[in-house]
PDB file of C-alpha atoms in Angstrom:
ATOM      1  CA  UNK A  93     -20.204 -42.286  14.212  1.00  0.00           C
ATOM      2  CA  UNK A  94     -21.953 -38.863  14.379  1.00  0.00           C
ATOM      3  CA  UNK A  95     -25.356 -38.403  12.507  1.00  0.00           C
ATOM      4  CA  UNK A  96     -24.678 -36.524   9.240  1.00  0.00           C
ATOM      5  CA  UNK A  97     -26.821 -33.530  10.270  1.00  0.00           C
ATOM      6  CA  UNK A  98     -24.429 -32.878  13.364  1.00  0.00           C
ATOM      7  CA  UNK A  99     -21.436 -33.186  11.274  1.00  0.00           C
ATOM      8  CA  UNK A 100     -22.434 -30.785   8.621  1.00  0.00           C
ATOM      9  CA  UNK A 101     -23.629 -28.524  11.283  1.00  0.00           C
ATOM     10  CA  UNK A 102     -20.290 -28.633  12.862  1.00  0.00           C
ATOM     11  CA  UNK A 103     -18.513 -28.164   9.643  1.00  0.00           C
ATOM     12  CA  UNK A 104     -20.837 -25.157   8.853  1.00  0.00           C
ATOM     13  CA  UNK A 105     -20.144 -23.727  12.128  1.00  0.00           C
ATOM     14  CA  UNK A 106     -16.497 -23.715  11.340  1.00  0.00           C
ATOM     15  CA  UNK A 107     -16.681 -22.148   8.045  1.00  0.00           C
ATOM     16  CA  UNK A 108     -18.866 -19.543   9.632  1.00  0.00           C
ATOM     17  CA  UNK A 109     -16.450 -18.603  12.168  1.00  0.00           C
ATOM     18  CA  UNK A 110     -13.655 -18.185   9.552  1.00  0.00           C
ATOM     19  CA  UNK A 111     -15.954 -16.091   7.419  1.00  0.00           C
ATOM     20  CA  UNK A 112     -16.764 -13.787  10.217  1.00  0.00           C
ATOM     21  CA  UNK A 113     -13.199 -13.471  11.221  1.00  0.00           C
ATOM     22  CA  UNK A 114     -12.324 -12.810   7.523  1.00  0.00           C
ATOM     23  CA  UNK A 115     -14.853  -9.961   7.554  1.00  0.00           C
ATOM     24  CA  UNK A 116     -13.403  -8.484  10.826  1.00  0.00           C
ATOM     25  CA  UNK A 117      -9.897  -8.477   9.458  1.00  0.00           C
ATOM     26  CA  UNK A 118     -10.660  -7.173   6.081  1.00  0.00           C
ATOM     27  CA  UNK A 119     -12.942  -4.489   7.271  1.00  0.00           C
ATOM     28  CA  UNK A 120      -9.988  -3.349   9.581  1.00  0.00           C
ATOM     29  CA  UNK A 121      -7.614  -3.489   6.710  1.00  0.00           C
ATOM     30  CA  UNK A 122      -9.902  -1.519   3.786  1.00  0.00           C
ATOM     31  CA  UNK A 123     -10.616   1.299   6.693  1.00  0.00           C
ATOM     32  CA  UNK A 124      -6.611   2.013   6.865  1.00  0.00           C
ATOM     33  CA  UNK A 125      -6.438   1.430   3.175  1.00  0.00           C
ATOM     34  CA  UNK A 126      -9.370   4.065   2.665  1.00  0.00           C
ATOM     35  CA  UNK A 127      -7.778   6.593   5.189  1.00  0.00           C
ATOM     36  CA  UNK A 128      -4.298   6.360   3.223  1.00  0.00           C
ATOM     37  CA  UNK A 129      -5.894   6.421  -0.461  1.00  0.00           C
ATOM     38  CA  UNK A 130      -7.872   9.552   0.929  1.00  0.00           C
ATOM     39  CA  UNK A 131      -4.595  11.206   2.044  1.00  0.00           C
ATOM     40  CA  UNK A 132      -3.043   9.946  -1.299  1.00  0.00           C
ATOM     41  CA  UNK A 133      -5.702  11.709  -3.337  1.00  0.00           C
ATOM     42  CA  UNK A 134      -5.096  15.055  -1.474  1.00  0.00           C
ATOM     43  CA  UNK A 135      -1.261  14.670  -2.229  1.00  0.00           C
ATOM     44  CA  UNK A 136      -1.703  13.932  -5.985  1.00  0.00           C
ATOM     45  CA  UNK A 137      -5.084  15.151  -6.953  1.00  0.00           C
ATOM     46  CA  UNK A 138      -6.042  18.495  -8.664  1.00  0.00           C
ATOM     47  CA  UNK A 139      -5.130  21.819  -6.933  1.00  0.00           C
ATOM     48  CA  UNK A 140      -9.059  22.064  -6.081  1.00  0.00           C
ATOM     49  CA  UNK A 141      -8.917  19.182  -3.631  1.00  0.00           C
ATOM     50  CA  UNK A 142      -4.942  18.323  -2.857  1.00  0.00           C
ATOM     51  CA  UNK A 143      -3.143  19.365   0.126  1.00  0.00           C
ATOM     52  CA  UNK A 144      -1.236  22.656  -0.528  1.00  0.00           C
ATOM     53  CA  UNK A 145       1.272  22.479   2.392  1.00  0.00           C
ATOM     54  CA  UNK A 146       4.168  21.405   0.154  1.00  0.00           C
ATOM     55  CA  UNK A 147       3.385  24.046  -2.182  1.00  0.00           C
ATOM     56  CA  UNK A 148       2.747  27.305  -0.087  1.00  0.00           C
ATOM     57  CA  UNK A 149       6.084  28.510   1.688  1.00  0.00           C
ATOM     58  CA  UNK A 150       5.655  30.636   4.887  1.00  0.00           C
ATOM     59  CA  UNK A 151       7.100  33.705   2.916  1.00  0.00           C
ATOM     60  CA  UNK A 152       4.141  33.251   0.562  1.00  0.00           C
ATOM     61  CA  UNK A 153       1.519  34.070   3.239  1.00  0.00           C
ATOM     62  CA  UNK A 154       1.381  37.647   4.743  1.00  0.00           C
ATOM     63  CA  UNK A 155      -0.705  37.948   7.997  1.00  0.00           C
ATOM     64  CA  UNK A 156      -0.624  41.069   9.931  1.00  0.00           C
ATOM     65  CA  UNK A 157      -3.050  43.128  12.073  1.00  0.00           C
ATOM     66  CA  UNK A 158      -4.791  44.300   8.934  1.00  0.00           C
ATOM     67  CA  UNK A 159      -3.553  42.292   5.729  1.00  0.00           C
ATOM     68  CA  UNK A 160      -4.257  39.024   4.805  1.00  0.00           C
ATOM     69  CA  UNK A 161      -3.323  36.744   1.863  1.00  0.00           C
ATOM     70  CA  UNK A 162      -5.864  34.374   0.418  1.00  0.00           C
ATOM     71  CA  UNK A 163      -5.419  31.329  -1.964  1.00  0.00           C
ATOM     72  CA  UNK A 164      -7.170  31.205  -5.272  1.00  0.00           C
ATOM     73  CA  UNK A 165      -7.597  28.029  -7.408  1.00  0.00           C
ATOM     74  CA  UNK A 166      -7.885  29.450 -10.872  1.00  0.00           C
ATOM     75  CA  UNK A 167      -8.971  27.220 -13.918  1.00  0.00           C
ATOM     76  CA  UNK A 168      -5.940  27.362 -16.642  1.00  0.00           C
ATOM     77  CA  UNK A 169      -8.087  29.083 -19.150  1.00  0.00           C
ATOM     78  CA  UNK A 170      -9.307  31.816 -16.911  1.00  0.00           C
ATOM     79  CA  UNK A 171      -5.915  33.174 -15.637  1.00  0.00           C
ATOM     80  CA  UNK A 172      -5.922  36.038 -18.026  1.00  0.00           C
ATOM     81  CA  UNK A 173      -9.240  37.013 -16.285  1.00  0.00           C
ATOM     82  CA  UNK A 174      -7.897  36.477 -12.806  1.00  0.00           C
ATOM     83  CA  UNK A 175      -4.972  38.708 -13.316  1.00  0.00           C
ATOM     84  CA  UNK A 176      -6.972  41.592 -15.024  1.00  0.00           C
ATOM     85  CA  UNK A 177     -10.059  41.493 -12.496  1.00  0.00           C
ATOM     86  CA  UNK A 178      -8.828  40.451  -8.954  1.00  0.00           C
ATOM     87  CA  UNK A 179      -7.735  43.822  -8.141  1.00  0.00           C
ATOM     88  CA  UNK A 180     -11.440  45.004  -8.849  1.00  0.00           C
ATOM     89  CA  UNK A 181     -13.345  42.137  -6.977  1.00  0.00           C
ATOM     90  CA  UNK A 182     -13.664  44.480  -3.994  1.00  0.00           C
ATOM     91  CA  UNK A 183     -12.018  47.190  -2.041  1.00  0.00           C
ATOM     92  CA  UNK A 184      -8.686  47.504  -0.448  1.00  0.00           C
ATOM     93  CA  UNK A 185      -6.842  44.537  -2.510  1.00  0.00           C
ATOM     94  CA  UNK A 186      -3.246  45.299  -2.560  1.00  0.00           C
ATOM     95  CA  UNK A 187      -2.459  46.028  -6.366  1.00  0.00           C
ATOM     96  CA  UNK A 188      -0.151  43.577  -8.187  1.00  0.00           C
ATOM     97  CA  UNK A 189       0.007  41.056  -5.164  1.00  0.00           C
ATOM     98  CA  UNK A 190      -1.180  37.934  -6.750  1.00  0.00           C
ATOM     99  CA  UNK A 191       1.555  35.680  -7.682  1.00  0.00           C
ATOM    100  CA  UNK A 192       1.326  32.167  -8.933  1.00  0.00           C
ATOM    101  CA  UNK A 193       2.555  29.320  -6.915  1.00  0.00           C
ATOM    102  CA  UNK A 194       2.025  26.484  -8.675  1.00  0.00           C
ATOM    103  CA  UNK A 195       0.010  25.114 -12.065  1.00  0.00           C
ATOM    104  CA  UNK A 196      -1.200  21.609 -12.907  1.00  0.00           C
ATOM    105  CA  UNK A 197      -3.238  20.132 -15.924  1.00  0.00           C
ATOM    106  CA  UNK A 198      -6.454  21.859 -14.580  1.00  0.00           C
ATOM    107  CA  UNK A 199      -5.837  24.757 -12.343  1.00  0.00           C
ATOM    108  CA  UNK A 200      -3.333  27.146 -11.328  1.00  0.00           C
ATOM    109  CA  UNK A 201      -2.843  28.331  -7.617  1.00  0.00           C
ATOM    110  CA  UNK A 202      -2.504  32.122  -7.319  1.00  0.00           C
ATOM    111  CA  UNK A 203      -2.145  34.333  -3.984  1.00  0.00           C
ATOM    112  CA  UNK A 204      -3.819  37.558  -3.097  1.00  0.00           C
ATOM    113  CA  UNK A 205      -3.249  39.994  -0.448  1.00  0.00           C
ATOM    114  CA  UNK A 206      -5.863  42.491   0.862  1.00  0.00           C
ATOM    115  CA  UNK A 207      -7.275  44.054   3.765  1.00  0.00           C
ATOM    116  CA  UNK A 208      -8.742  41.327   6.421  1.00  0.00           C
ATOM    117  CA  UNK A 209     -12.212  43.258   6.703  1.00  0.00           C
ATOM    118  CA  UNK A 210     -12.721  42.743   2.962  1.00  0.00           C
ATOM    119  CA  UNK A 211     -11.816  38.946   2.713  1.00  0.00           C
ATOM    120  CA  UNK A 212     -15.619  37.729   3.128  1.00  0.00           C
ATOM    121  CA  UNK A 213     -16.473  40.015   0.200  1.00  0.00           C
ATOM    122  CA  UNK A 214     -13.522  39.125  -1.977  1.00  0.00           C
ATOM    123  CA  UNK A 215     -14.223  35.582  -1.688  1.00  0.00           C
ATOM    124  CA  UNK A 216     -17.579  35.722  -2.619  1.00  0.00           C
ATOM    125  CA  UNK A 217     -17.240  37.914  -5.684  1.00  0.00           C
ATOM    126  CA  UNK A 218     -14.124  35.429  -6.617  1.00  0.00           C
ATOM    127  CA  UNK A 219     -16.657  32.586  -6.529  1.00  0.00           C
ATOM    128  CA  UNK A 220     -19.347  34.183  -8.665  1.00  0.00           C
ATOM    129  CA  UNK A 221     -16.576  34.623 -11.042  1.00  0.00           C
ATOM    130  CA  UNK A 222     -15.854  31.091 -11.066  1.00  0.00           C
ATOM    131  CA  UNK A 223     -12.578  31.173  -9.027  1.00  0.00           C
ATOM    132  CA  UNK A 224     -12.153  28.759  -6.146  1.00  0.00           C
ATOM    133  CA  UNK A 225     -10.914  30.165  -2.701  1.00  0.00           C
ATOM    134  CA  UNK A 226      -8.865  27.605  -0.747  1.00  0.00           C
ATOM    135  CA  UNK A 227      -8.654  27.856   3.039  1.00  0.00           C
ATOM    136  CA  UNK A 228      -5.188  27.435   4.418  1.00  0.00           C
ATOM    137  CA  UNK A 229      -3.318  28.172   7.508  1.00  0.00           C
ATOM    138  CA  UNK A 230       0.654  27.758   7.254  1.00  0.00           C
ATOM    139  CA  UNK A 231       1.797  25.836  10.329  1.00  0.00           C
ATOM    140  CA  UNK A 232       4.981  23.711  10.673  1.00  0.00           C
ATOM    141  CA  UNK A 233       3.523  21.820  13.340  1.00  0.00           C
ATOM    142  CA  UNK A 234       0.500  20.767  11.384  1.00  0.00           C
ATOM    143  CA  UNK A 235       2.833  19.698   8.559  1.00  0.00           C
ATOM    144  CA  UNK A 236       5.090  17.351  10.874  1.00  0.00           C
ATOM    145  CA  UNK A 237       1.899  15.888  12.316  1.00  0.00           C
ATOM    146  CA  UNK A 238       0.299  15.112   8.878  1.00  0.00           C
ATOM    147  CA  UNK A 239       3.611  13.578   7.744  1.00  0.00           C
ATOM    148  CA  UNK A 240       3.778  11.387  11.005  1.00  0.00           C
ATOM    149  CA  UNK A 241       0.169  10.325  10.425  1.00  0.00           C
ATOM    150  CA  UNK A 242       0.916   9.386   6.495  1.00  0.00           C
ATOM    151  CA  UNK A 243       4.149   7.089   7.850  1.00  0.00           C
ATOM    152  CA  UNK A 244       2.037   5.313  10.804  1.00  0.00           C
ATOM    153  CA  UNK A 245      -0.810   4.461   8.245  1.00  0.00           C
ATOM    154  CA  UNK A 246       1.612   3.366   5.814  1.00  0.00           C
ATOM    155  CA  UNK A 247       3.115   1.122   8.441  1.00  0.00           C
ATOM    156  CA  UNK A 248      -0.182  -0.163   9.419  1.00  0.00           C
ATOM    157  CA  UNK A 249      -1.370  -0.999   6.204  1.00  0.00           C
ATOM    158  CA  UNK A 250       1.916  -2.848   5.516  1.00  0.00           C
ATOM    159  CA  UNK A 251       1.510  -4.884   8.888  1.00  0.00           C
ATOM    160  CA  UNK A 252      -2.058  -5.621   8.581  1.00  0.00           C
ATOM    161  CA  UNK A 253      -1.593  -6.695   4.755  1.00  0.00           C
ATOM    162  CA  UNK A 254       1.123  -9.057   5.980  1.00  0.00           C
ATOM    163  CA  UNK A 255      -1.078 -10.431   9.036  1.00  0.00           C
ATOM    164  CA  UNK A 256      -3.922 -10.529   6.718  1.00  0.00           C
ATOM    165  CA  UNK A 257      -2.262 -12.788   4.145  1.00  0.00           C
ATOM    166  CA  UNK A 258      -0.703 -15.021   6.792  1.00  0.00           C
ATOM    167  CA  UNK A 259      -4.243 -15.552   8.011  1.00  0.00           C
ATOM    168  CA  UNK A 260      -5.437 -16.251   4.858  1.00  0.00           C
ATOM    169  CA  UNK A 261      -2.973 -18.827   4.013  1.00  0.00           C
ATOM    170  CA  UNK A 262      -3.519 -20.919   7.212  1.00  0.00           C
ATOM    171  CA  UNK A 263      -7.260 -20.545   7.077  1.00  0.00           C
ATOM    172  CA  UNK A 264      -7.357 -21.589   3.350  1.00  0.00           C
ATOM    173  CA  UNK A 265      -6.264 -25.025   4.418  1.00  0.00           C
ATOM    174  CA  UNK A 266      -9.228 -25.301   7.112  1.00  0.00           C
ATOM    175  CA  UNK A 267     -11.812 -24.329   4.572  1.00  0.00           C
ATOM    176  CA  UNK A 268     -10.531 -26.462   1.737  1.00  0.00           C
ATOM    177  CA  UNK A 269     -10.388 -29.324   4.373  1.00  0.00           C
ATOM    178  CA  UNK A 270     -14.056 -28.299   5.375  1.00  0.00           C
ATOM    179  CA  UNK A 271     -15.000 -28.488   1.753  1.00  0.00           C
ATOM    180  CA  UNK A 272     -13.745 -31.976   1.340  1.00  0.00           C
ATOM    181  CA  UNK A 273     -15.631 -33.208   4.247  1.00  0.00           C
ATOM    182  CA  UNK A 274     -18.789 -31.590   2.656  1.00  0.00           C
ATOM    183  CA  UNK A 275     -17.929 -33.690  -0.472  1.00  0.00           C
ATOM    184  CA  UNK A 276     -17.479 -36.879   1.489  1.00  0.00           C
ATOM    185  CA  UNK A 277     -20.862 -36.381   3.229  1.00  0.00           C
ATOM    186  CA  UNK A 278     -22.370 -35.618  -0.254  1.00  0.00           C
ATOM    187  CA  UNK A 279     -20.777 -38.625  -1.909  1.00  0.00           C
ATOM    188  CA  UNK A 280     -22.092 -40.825   0.906  1.00  0.00           C
ATOM    189  CA  UNK A 281     -25.797 -39.681   1.076  1.00  0.00           C
ATOM    190  CA  UNK A 282     -26.059 -39.792  -2.894  1.00  0.00           C
ATOM    191  CA  UNK A 283     -24.493 -43.339  -2.818  1.00  0.00           C
ATOM    192  CA  UNK A 284     -27.018 -44.412  -0.102  1.00  0.00           C
ATOM    193  CA  UNK A 285     -29.911 -42.999  -2.255  1.00  0.00           C
ATOM    194  CA  UNK A 286     -28.753 -44.655  -5.377  1.00  0.00           C
ATOM    195  CA  UNK A 287     -27.722 -47.941  -3.992  1.00  0.00           C
ATOM    196  CA  UNK A 288     -29.651 -48.422  -0.745  1.00  0.00           C
ATOM    197  CA  UNK A 289     -29.055 -49.931   2.529  1.00  0.00           C
ATOM    198  CA  UNK A 290     -26.781 -51.470   3.827  1.00  0.00           C
ATOM    199  CA  UNK A 291     -23.906 -49.248   2.581  1.00  0.00           C
ATOM    200  CA  UNK A 292     -21.864 -51.408   0.042  1.00  0.00           C
ATOM    201  CA  UNK A 293     -19.686 -49.313  -2.127  1.00  0.00           C
ATOM    202  CA  UNK A 294     -16.410 -47.642  -2.805  1.00  0.00           C
ATOM    203  CA  UNK A 295     -15.580 -43.844  -2.771  1.00  0.00           C
ATOM    204  CA  UNK A 296     -12.478 -42.562  -4.501  1.00  0.00           C
ATOM    205  CA  UNK A 297     -11.142 -39.627  -5.496  1.00  0.00           C
ATOM    206  CA  UNK A 298      -9.770 -39.615  -9.340  1.00  0.00           C
ATOM    207  CA  UNK A 299      -7.808 -36.679 -10.913  1.00  0.00           C
ATOM    208  CA  UNK A 300      -7.296 -37.402 -14.526  1.00  0.00           C
ATOM    209  CA  UNK A 301      -5.876 -35.150 -17.159  1.00  0.00           C
ATOM    210  CA  UNK A 302      -8.437 -33.389 -19.181  1.00  0.00           C
ATOM    211  CA  UNK A 303      -7.424 -35.622 -22.508  1.00  0.00           C
ATOM    212  CA  UNK A 304      -7.825 -38.839 -20.458  1.00  0.00           C
ATOM    213  CA  UNK A 305     -11.195 -38.018 -18.928  1.00  0.00           C
ATOM    214  CA  UNK A 306     -13.316 -39.460 -21.584  1.00  0.00           C
ATOM    215  CA  UNK A 307     -11.331 -42.656 -21.295  1.00  0.00           C
ATOM    216  CA  UNK A 308     -11.819 -42.949 -17.420  1.00  0.00           C
ATOM    217  CA  UNK A 309     -15.272 -42.311 -17.462  1.00  0.00           C
ATOM    218  CA  UNK A 310     -15.702 -45.134 -20.158  1.00  0.00           C
ATOM    219  CA  UNK A 311     -13.785 -47.499 -17.589  1.00  0.00           C
ATOM    220  CA  UNK A 312     -15.773 -46.579 -14.796  1.00  0.00           C
ATOM    221  CA  UNK A 313     -18.910 -47.090 -16.793  1.00  0.00           C
ATOM    222  CA  UNK A 314     -17.832 -50.735 -17.689  1.00  0.00           C
ATOM    223  CA  UNK A 315     -17.012 -51.349 -13.871  1.00  0.00           C
ATOM    224  CA  UNK A 316     -20.456 -49.981 -12.800  1.00  0.00           C
ATOM    225  CA  UNK A 317     -22.196 -51.329 -15.502  1.00  0.00           C
ATOM    226  CA  UNK A 318     -25.584 -53.517 -15.187  1.00  0.00           C
ATOM    227  CA  UNK A 319     -29.070 -53.932 -16.789  1.00  0.00           C
ATOM    228  CA  UNK A 320     -30.308 -50.459 -15.416  1.00  0.00           C
ATOM    229  CA  UNK A 321     -27.031 -48.629 -16.486  1.00  0.00           C
ATOM    230  CA  UNK A 322     -28.891 -47.450 -19.665  1.00  0.00           C
ATOM    231  CA  UNK A 323     -31.329 -45.341 -17.556  1.00  0.00           C
ATOM    232  CA  UNK A 324     -28.574 -43.089 -16.028  1.00  0.00           C
ATOM    233  CA  UNK A 325     -26.991 -42.267 -19.219  1.00  0.00           C
ATOM    234  CA  UNK A 326     -27.521 -38.654 -20.418  1.00  0.00           C
ATOM    235  CA  UNK A 327     -27.778 -39.503 -24.183  1.00  0.00           C
ATOM    236  CA  UNK A 328     -31.364 -38.323 -25.610  1.00  0.00           C
ATOM    237  CA  UNK A 329     -31.506 -41.393 -27.889  1.00  0.00           C
ATOM    238  CA  UNK A 330     -31.356 -43.821 -24.711  1.00  0.00           C
ATOM    239  CA  UNK A 331     -32.932 -41.785 -21.912  1.00  0.00           C
ATOM    240  CA  UNK A 332     -36.399 -42.899 -20.669  1.00  0.00           C
ATOM    241  CA  UNK A 333     -39.182 -40.041 -19.997  1.00  0.00           C
ATOM    242  CA  UNK A 334     -38.695 -38.991 -16.125  1.00  0.00           C
ATOM    243  CA  UNK A 335     -35.524 -41.367 -15.873  1.00  0.00           C
ATOM    244  CA  UNK A 336     -33.189 -40.041 -18.351  1.00  0.00           C
ATOM    245  CA  UNK A 337     -30.231 -38.264 -16.273  1.00  0.00           C
ATOM    246  CA  UNK A 338     -28.856 -34.811 -16.930  1.00  0.00           C
ATOM    247  CA  UNK A 339     -25.550 -33.505 -18.506  1.00  0.00           C
ATOM    248  CA  UNK A 340     -23.606 -34.602 -15.668  1.00  0.00           C
ATOM    249  CA  UNK A 341     -25.371 -38.449 -14.654  1.00  0.00           C
ATOM    250  CA  UNK A 342     -23.523 -41.376 -15.100  1.00  0.00           C
ATOM    251  CA  UNK A 343     -24.267 -45.284 -14.032  1.00  0.00           C
ATOM    252  CA  UNK A 344     -22.068 -44.262 -10.912  1.00  0.00           C
ATOM    253  CA  UNK A 345     -22.337 -41.449  -8.594  1.00  0.00           C
ATOM    254  CA  UNK A 346     -20.146 -38.871  -9.529  1.00  0.00           C
ATOM    255  CA  UNK A 347     -19.599 -34.961  -9.114  1.00  0.00           C
ATOM    256  CA  UNK A 348     -16.566 -32.814 -10.243  1.00  0.00           C
ATOM    257  CA  UNK A 349     -14.498 -30.920  -7.629  1.00  0.00           C
ATOM    258  CA  UNK A 350     -13.108 -27.878  -9.629  1.00  0.00           C
ATOM    259  CA  UNK A 351      -9.849 -26.709  -7.776  1.00  0.00           C
ATOM    260  CA  UNK A 352      -8.204 -23.490  -9.368  1.00  0.00           C
TER     261      UNK A 352
END
């Protein structure tokens, strides 16, 4: 018994609230997903960006009062250049100290040991020759912390995905119901515009198969046919200027609901 304007406004408010809730839930899920993807890229990317914790062992790193081990990412095609030049990039590099730890499709990971006071000079010289220096500090505690963070993110993503799917299943029913109410309001309003007041018409939902749609529309046209029916047809040869209907215009009020 409420005015159509109030009915439409209430339905719109309900759908808008569901949409806002959807955006918040999806944003929270995507945030966790992005964090997990970033960690996975570090685990599976090239040596230039990936985490080196699982490749560098404690015995590979020398750290004393005067000595330091650096990690260099060398393009595969430049490995000979690296091996022939790293000892001369700066002073006080330990001879034959470079060792290859890992290799992927693009790069190779090498260590080099030198005096701490020359580390900055070595990094600058190495970058000038196209070698990338990676900062790394071996710490069992840091590695354990990263593993725990990764496990927590995986658990959070699974839990949030499950919760989001359950929410979508339940909310879909509410949104679909709201859509059907909009359709009912539309068919009522268009019928009033077509047939006038007082309301005297029948609204129905018909779901014919694709093959029988043409036959069903022919039957409906016979039911609703009258002297003015010709003006609602969409055939160009019978349409009257200004009155001929569009492609979906019939002698009865009709619109199609596509449910995928």
